[in-house]
Coordinates of C-alpha atoms and ligand atoms in Angstrom, one line a residue:
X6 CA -90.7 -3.6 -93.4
X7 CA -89.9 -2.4 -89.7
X8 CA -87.4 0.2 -89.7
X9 CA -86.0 2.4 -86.5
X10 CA -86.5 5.7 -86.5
X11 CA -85.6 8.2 -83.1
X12 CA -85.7 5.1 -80.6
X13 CA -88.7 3.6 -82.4
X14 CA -88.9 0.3 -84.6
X15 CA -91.8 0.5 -86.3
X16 CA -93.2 -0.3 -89.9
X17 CA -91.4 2.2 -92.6
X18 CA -95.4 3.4 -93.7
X19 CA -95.3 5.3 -90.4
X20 CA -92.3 6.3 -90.0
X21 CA -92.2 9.9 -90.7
X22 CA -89.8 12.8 -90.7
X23 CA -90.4 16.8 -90.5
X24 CA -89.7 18.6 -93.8
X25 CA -87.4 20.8 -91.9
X26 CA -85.0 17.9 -91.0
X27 CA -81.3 19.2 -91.9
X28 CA -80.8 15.7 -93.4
X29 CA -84.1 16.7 -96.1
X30 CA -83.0 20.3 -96.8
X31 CA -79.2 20.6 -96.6
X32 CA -78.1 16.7 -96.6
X33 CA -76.2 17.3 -93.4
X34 CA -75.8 13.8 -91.8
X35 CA -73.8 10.8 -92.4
X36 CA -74.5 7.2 -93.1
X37 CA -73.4 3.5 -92.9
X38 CA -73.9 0.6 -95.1
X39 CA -73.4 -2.6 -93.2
X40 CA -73.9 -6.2 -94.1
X41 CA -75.1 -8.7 -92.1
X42 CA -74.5 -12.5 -92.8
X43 CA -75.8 -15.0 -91.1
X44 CA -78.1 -12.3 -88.7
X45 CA -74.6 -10.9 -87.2
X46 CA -73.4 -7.5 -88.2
X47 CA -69.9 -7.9 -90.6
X48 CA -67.5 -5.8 -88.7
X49 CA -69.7 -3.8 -86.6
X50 CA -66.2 -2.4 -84.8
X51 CA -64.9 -1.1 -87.7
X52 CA -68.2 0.3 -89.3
X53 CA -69.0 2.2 -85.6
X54 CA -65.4 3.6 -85.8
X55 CA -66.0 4.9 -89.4
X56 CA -69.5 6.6 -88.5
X57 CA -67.1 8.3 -85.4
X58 CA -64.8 9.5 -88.3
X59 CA -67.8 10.9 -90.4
X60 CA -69.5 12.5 -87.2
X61 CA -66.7 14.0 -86.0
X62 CA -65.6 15.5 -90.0
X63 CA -69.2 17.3 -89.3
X64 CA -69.0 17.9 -86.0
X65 CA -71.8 15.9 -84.7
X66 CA -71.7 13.8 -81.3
X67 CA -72.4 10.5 -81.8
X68 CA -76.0 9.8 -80.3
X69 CA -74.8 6.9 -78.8
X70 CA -72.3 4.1 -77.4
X71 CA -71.1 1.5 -79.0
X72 CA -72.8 -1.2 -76.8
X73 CA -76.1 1.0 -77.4
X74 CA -75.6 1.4 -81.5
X75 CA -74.5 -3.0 -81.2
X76 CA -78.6 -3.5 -78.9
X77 CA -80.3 -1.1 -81.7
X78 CA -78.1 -2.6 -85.0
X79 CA -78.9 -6.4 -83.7
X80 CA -82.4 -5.7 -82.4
X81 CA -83.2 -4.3 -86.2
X82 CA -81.3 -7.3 -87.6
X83 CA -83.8 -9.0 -85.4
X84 CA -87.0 -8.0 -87.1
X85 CA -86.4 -9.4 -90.6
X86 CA -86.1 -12.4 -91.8
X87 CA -83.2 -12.3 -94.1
X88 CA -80.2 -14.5 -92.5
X89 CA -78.3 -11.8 -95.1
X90 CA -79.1 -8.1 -94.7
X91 CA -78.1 -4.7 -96.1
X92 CA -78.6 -2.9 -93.0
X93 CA -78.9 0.9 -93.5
X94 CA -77.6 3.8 -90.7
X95 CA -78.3 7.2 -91.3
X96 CA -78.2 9.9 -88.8
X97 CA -79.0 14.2 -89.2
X98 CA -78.4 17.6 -87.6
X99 CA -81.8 17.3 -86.9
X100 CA -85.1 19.2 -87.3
X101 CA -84.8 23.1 -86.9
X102 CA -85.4 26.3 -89.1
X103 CA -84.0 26.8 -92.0
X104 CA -80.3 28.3 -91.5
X105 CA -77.2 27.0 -92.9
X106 CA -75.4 27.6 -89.6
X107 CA -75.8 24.6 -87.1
X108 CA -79.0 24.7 -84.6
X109 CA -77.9 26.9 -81.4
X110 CA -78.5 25.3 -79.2
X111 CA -78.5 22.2 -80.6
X112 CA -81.5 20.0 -81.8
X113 CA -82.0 15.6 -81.2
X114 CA -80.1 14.5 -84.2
X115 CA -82.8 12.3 -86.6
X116 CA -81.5 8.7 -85.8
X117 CA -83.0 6.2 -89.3
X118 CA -81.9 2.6 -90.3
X119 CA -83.2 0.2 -92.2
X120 CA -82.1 -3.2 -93.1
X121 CA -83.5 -5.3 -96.5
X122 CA -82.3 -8.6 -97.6
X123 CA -78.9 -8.9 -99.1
X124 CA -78.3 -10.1 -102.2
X125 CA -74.7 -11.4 -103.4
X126 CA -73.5 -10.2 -106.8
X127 CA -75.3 -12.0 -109.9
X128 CA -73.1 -15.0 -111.2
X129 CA -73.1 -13.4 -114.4
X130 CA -71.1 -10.8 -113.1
X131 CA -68.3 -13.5 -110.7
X132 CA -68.2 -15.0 -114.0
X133 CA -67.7 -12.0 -116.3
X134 CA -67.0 -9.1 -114.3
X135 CA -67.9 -5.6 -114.8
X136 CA -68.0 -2.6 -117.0
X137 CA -66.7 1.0 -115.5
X138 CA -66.0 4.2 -117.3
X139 CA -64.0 6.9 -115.8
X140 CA -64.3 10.4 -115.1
X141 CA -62.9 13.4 -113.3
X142 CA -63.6 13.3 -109.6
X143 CA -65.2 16.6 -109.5
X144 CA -66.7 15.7 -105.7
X145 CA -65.5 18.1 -102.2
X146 CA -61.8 17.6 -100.6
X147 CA -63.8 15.5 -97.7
X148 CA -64.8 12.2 -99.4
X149 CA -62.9 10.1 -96.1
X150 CA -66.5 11.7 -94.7
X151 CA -69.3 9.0 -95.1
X152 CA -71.6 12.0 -96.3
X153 CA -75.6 11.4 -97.3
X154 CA -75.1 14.5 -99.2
X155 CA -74.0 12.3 -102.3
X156 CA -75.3 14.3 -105.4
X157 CA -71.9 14.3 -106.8
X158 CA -71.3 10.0 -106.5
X159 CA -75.4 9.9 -107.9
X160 CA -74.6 11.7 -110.7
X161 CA -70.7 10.2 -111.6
X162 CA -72.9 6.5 -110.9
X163 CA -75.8 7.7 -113.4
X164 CA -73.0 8.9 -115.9
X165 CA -72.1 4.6 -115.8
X166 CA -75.8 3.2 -115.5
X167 CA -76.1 5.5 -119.3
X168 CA -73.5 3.9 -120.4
X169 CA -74.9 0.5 -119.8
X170 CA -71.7 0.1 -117.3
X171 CA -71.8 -1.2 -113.6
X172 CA -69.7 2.0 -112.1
X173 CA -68.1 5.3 -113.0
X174 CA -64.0 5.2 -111.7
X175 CA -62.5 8.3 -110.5
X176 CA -59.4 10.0 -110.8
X177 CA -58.3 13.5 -109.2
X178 CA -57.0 16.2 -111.4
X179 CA -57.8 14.1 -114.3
X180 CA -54.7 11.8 -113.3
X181 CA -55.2 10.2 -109.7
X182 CA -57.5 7.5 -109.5
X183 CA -59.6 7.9 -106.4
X184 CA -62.4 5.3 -106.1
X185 CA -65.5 4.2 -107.6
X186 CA -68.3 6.4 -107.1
X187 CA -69.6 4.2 -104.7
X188 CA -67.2 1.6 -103.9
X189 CA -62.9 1.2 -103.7
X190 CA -60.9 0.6 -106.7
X191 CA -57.5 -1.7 -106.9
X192 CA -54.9 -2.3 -109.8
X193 CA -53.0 -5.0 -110.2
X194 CA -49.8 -5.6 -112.3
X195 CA -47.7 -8.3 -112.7
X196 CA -48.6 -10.0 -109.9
X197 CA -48.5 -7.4 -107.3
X198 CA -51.9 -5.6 -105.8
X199 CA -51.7 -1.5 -105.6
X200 CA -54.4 0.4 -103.6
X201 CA -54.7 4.2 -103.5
X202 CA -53.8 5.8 -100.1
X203 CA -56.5 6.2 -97.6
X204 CA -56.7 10.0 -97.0
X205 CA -59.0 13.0 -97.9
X206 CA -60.0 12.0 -101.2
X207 CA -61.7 8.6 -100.9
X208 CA -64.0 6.9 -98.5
X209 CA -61.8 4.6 -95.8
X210 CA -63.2 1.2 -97.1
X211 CA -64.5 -1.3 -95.0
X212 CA -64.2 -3.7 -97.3
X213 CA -60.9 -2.2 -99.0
X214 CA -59.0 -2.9 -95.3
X215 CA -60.7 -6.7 -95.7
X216 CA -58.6 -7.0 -99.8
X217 CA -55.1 -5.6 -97.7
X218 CA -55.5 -7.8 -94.5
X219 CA -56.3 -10.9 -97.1
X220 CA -53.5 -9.9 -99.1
X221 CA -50.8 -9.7 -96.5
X222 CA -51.8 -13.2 -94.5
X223 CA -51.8 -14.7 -98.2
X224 CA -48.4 -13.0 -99.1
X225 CA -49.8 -11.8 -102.5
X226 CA -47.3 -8.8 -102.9
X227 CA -49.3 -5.3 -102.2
X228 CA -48.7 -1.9 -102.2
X229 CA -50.5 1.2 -101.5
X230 CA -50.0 4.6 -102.8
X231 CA -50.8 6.7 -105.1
X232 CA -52.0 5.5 -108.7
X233 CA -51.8 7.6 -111.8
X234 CA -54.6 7.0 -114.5
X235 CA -51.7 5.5 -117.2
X236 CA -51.5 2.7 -114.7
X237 CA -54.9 2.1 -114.7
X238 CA -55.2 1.5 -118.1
X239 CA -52.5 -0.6 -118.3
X240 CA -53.8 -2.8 -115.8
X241 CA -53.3 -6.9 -115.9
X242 CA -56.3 -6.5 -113.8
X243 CA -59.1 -4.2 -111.8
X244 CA -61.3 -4.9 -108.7
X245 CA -64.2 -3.3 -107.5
X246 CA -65.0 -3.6 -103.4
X247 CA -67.7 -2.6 -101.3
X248 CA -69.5 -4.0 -98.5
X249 CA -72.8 -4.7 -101.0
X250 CA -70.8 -5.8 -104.2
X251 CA -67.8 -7.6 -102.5
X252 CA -64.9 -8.0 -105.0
X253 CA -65.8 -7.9 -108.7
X254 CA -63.4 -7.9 -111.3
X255 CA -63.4 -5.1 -113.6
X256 CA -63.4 -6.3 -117.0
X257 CA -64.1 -3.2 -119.2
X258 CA -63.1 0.2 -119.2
X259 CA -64.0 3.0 -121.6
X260 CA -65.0 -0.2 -123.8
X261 CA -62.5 -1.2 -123.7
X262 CA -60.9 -4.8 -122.1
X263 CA -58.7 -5.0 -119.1
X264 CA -56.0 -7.4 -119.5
X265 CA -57.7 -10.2 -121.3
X266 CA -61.2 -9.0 -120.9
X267 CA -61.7 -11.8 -118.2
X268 CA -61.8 -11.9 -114.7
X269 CA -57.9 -12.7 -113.5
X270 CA -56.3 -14.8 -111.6
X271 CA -55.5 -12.3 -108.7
X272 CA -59.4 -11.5 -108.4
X273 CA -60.0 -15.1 -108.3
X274 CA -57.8 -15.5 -105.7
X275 CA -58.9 -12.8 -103.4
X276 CA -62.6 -13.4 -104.3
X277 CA -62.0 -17.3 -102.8
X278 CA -59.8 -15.7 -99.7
X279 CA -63.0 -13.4 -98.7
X280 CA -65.4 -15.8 -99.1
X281 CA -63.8 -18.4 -97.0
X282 CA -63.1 -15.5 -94.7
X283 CA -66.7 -14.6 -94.5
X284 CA -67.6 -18.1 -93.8
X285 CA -64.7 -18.6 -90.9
X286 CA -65.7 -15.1 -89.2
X287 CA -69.0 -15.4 -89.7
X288 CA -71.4 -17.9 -90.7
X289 CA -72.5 -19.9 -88.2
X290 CA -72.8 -23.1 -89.7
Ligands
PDD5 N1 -70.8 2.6 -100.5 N2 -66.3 4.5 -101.7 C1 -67.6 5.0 -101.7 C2 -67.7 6.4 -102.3 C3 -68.7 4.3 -101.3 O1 -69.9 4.8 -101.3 C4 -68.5 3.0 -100.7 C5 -69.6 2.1 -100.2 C6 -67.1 2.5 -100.7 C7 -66.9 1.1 -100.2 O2 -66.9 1.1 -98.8 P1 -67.2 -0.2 -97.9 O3 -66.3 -1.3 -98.3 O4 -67.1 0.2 -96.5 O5 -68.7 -0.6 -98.3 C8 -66.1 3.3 -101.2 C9 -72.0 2.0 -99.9 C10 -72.1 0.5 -100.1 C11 -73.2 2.7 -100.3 O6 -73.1 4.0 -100.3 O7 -74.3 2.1 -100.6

């Protein structure tokens, strides 16, 4: 596997990192997730924009341009074979001694991606959807930060994995839903799609923009603001996004069904929207 690493692509065995790295010993960086179908980047724009957001919550300049990130993203995308890709962009303070206080003066920031094949979701789960339990969203007033220090979301996600459920959903104060503990949540009921505001509390979804922008040009009524927990459970339906998982129906929650138990027409409808979407942007067939 050839991965990039400080203006290097070469094969992940020897690619190597200093134990002093800020990203190893205080997880101070940020990351990207971004898919790639048919070898092109899915909104790179709007992924680069996000990693701008996150590097400027932590006050770290972006090592480089757009056009520059675009040559290094595509020459990566370059050495695999995959036409489909999870391609992986993580970037740290750097290497320097031990202090919590940033590096004065500053260090190179560590520069890391990787890229792997993507998979789209099992048919099992299209077909049937997904299990999620809830819990309090006990994670830092900075989640719109795409953070790699992510012990909080690994440990609300294990909570769901021990459940034998798919994803842990969250909710503020006991009461607020959030997101998922790695991907966006959405309600819908009777017929109309509600998304939580995008502000401090949640991660600016990629994919989450992709659900409203389908919605509006397919005038499914949709409206975002805040969501209490009662509303979640009484859901017709809930969907899961995120740029690996796409839009998944949520099916069960705290064991117990949502709406019918099946995946719903609304999910249907906005699962066909962003594939034929995905095809008209992007595959070059
Ligand atoms: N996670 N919220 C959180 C906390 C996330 O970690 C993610 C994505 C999302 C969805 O964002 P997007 O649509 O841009 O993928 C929301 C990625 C996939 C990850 O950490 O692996």
């Amino acid at each position: 596997m050839i991965v990039y690493l400080n203006g290097l692509f070469l094969p992940a065995e020897q690619a190597h990192i200093s134990v002093l790295d800020r990203g190893f010993i205080f997880g101070d960086g940020v990351y990207e997730v971004i898919p790639v179908y048919s070898r092109i980047a899915f909104r790179l724009s709007e992924h680069l924009k996000r990693l701008q957001h996150s590097l400027d919550g932590i006050k770290l300049p972006n090592p480089h341009s757009d056009a520059e990130w675009t040559q290094l993203v595509n020459e990566l995308i370059s050495h695999h074979d995959s036409a489909d890709q999870y391609l992986y962009l993580h970037i740290t303070r750097g290497v320097a001694e031990r202090d919590h206080a940033f590096p004065d003066p500053p260090v190179a920031p560590t520069v890391f991606m990787l890229s792997k094949p993507l998979l789209p979701p099992a048919n099992d789960l299209l077909k049937n959807g997904i299990a999620c339990i809830s819990a309090t969203d006990n994670r830092w007033l900075r989640c719109d930060i795409k953070a790699i220090s992510l012990l909080p979301n690994v440990l609300l996600r294990q909570m769901a994995v021990d459940a034998g459920c798919a994803e842990t959903i969250l909710f503020r104060e006991d009461q607020w839903l959030t997101e998922g503990a790695a991907s966006n949540i959405f309600v819908i009921k009777d017929g109309t799609l509600y998304a939580p505001p995008k502000d401090n509390l949640m991660l600016p979804g990629i994919t989450y923009d992709i659900v409203l922008e389908l919605a509006a040009l397919h005038d499914l009524p949709h409206q975002v603001r805040r969501i209490s927990k009662a509303e979640v459970l009484a859901a017709d339906e809930l969907i899961l996004s995120s740029s690996t998982k796409e839009i998944l129906a949520i099916t069960r929650l705290d064991g117990l069904p949502v709406g019918n138990g099946k995946p719903g027409v609304v999910h249907g409808r906005l699962y066909d929207y962003y594939q034929n979407f995905k095809r008209e942007v992007m595959r070059a067939l």
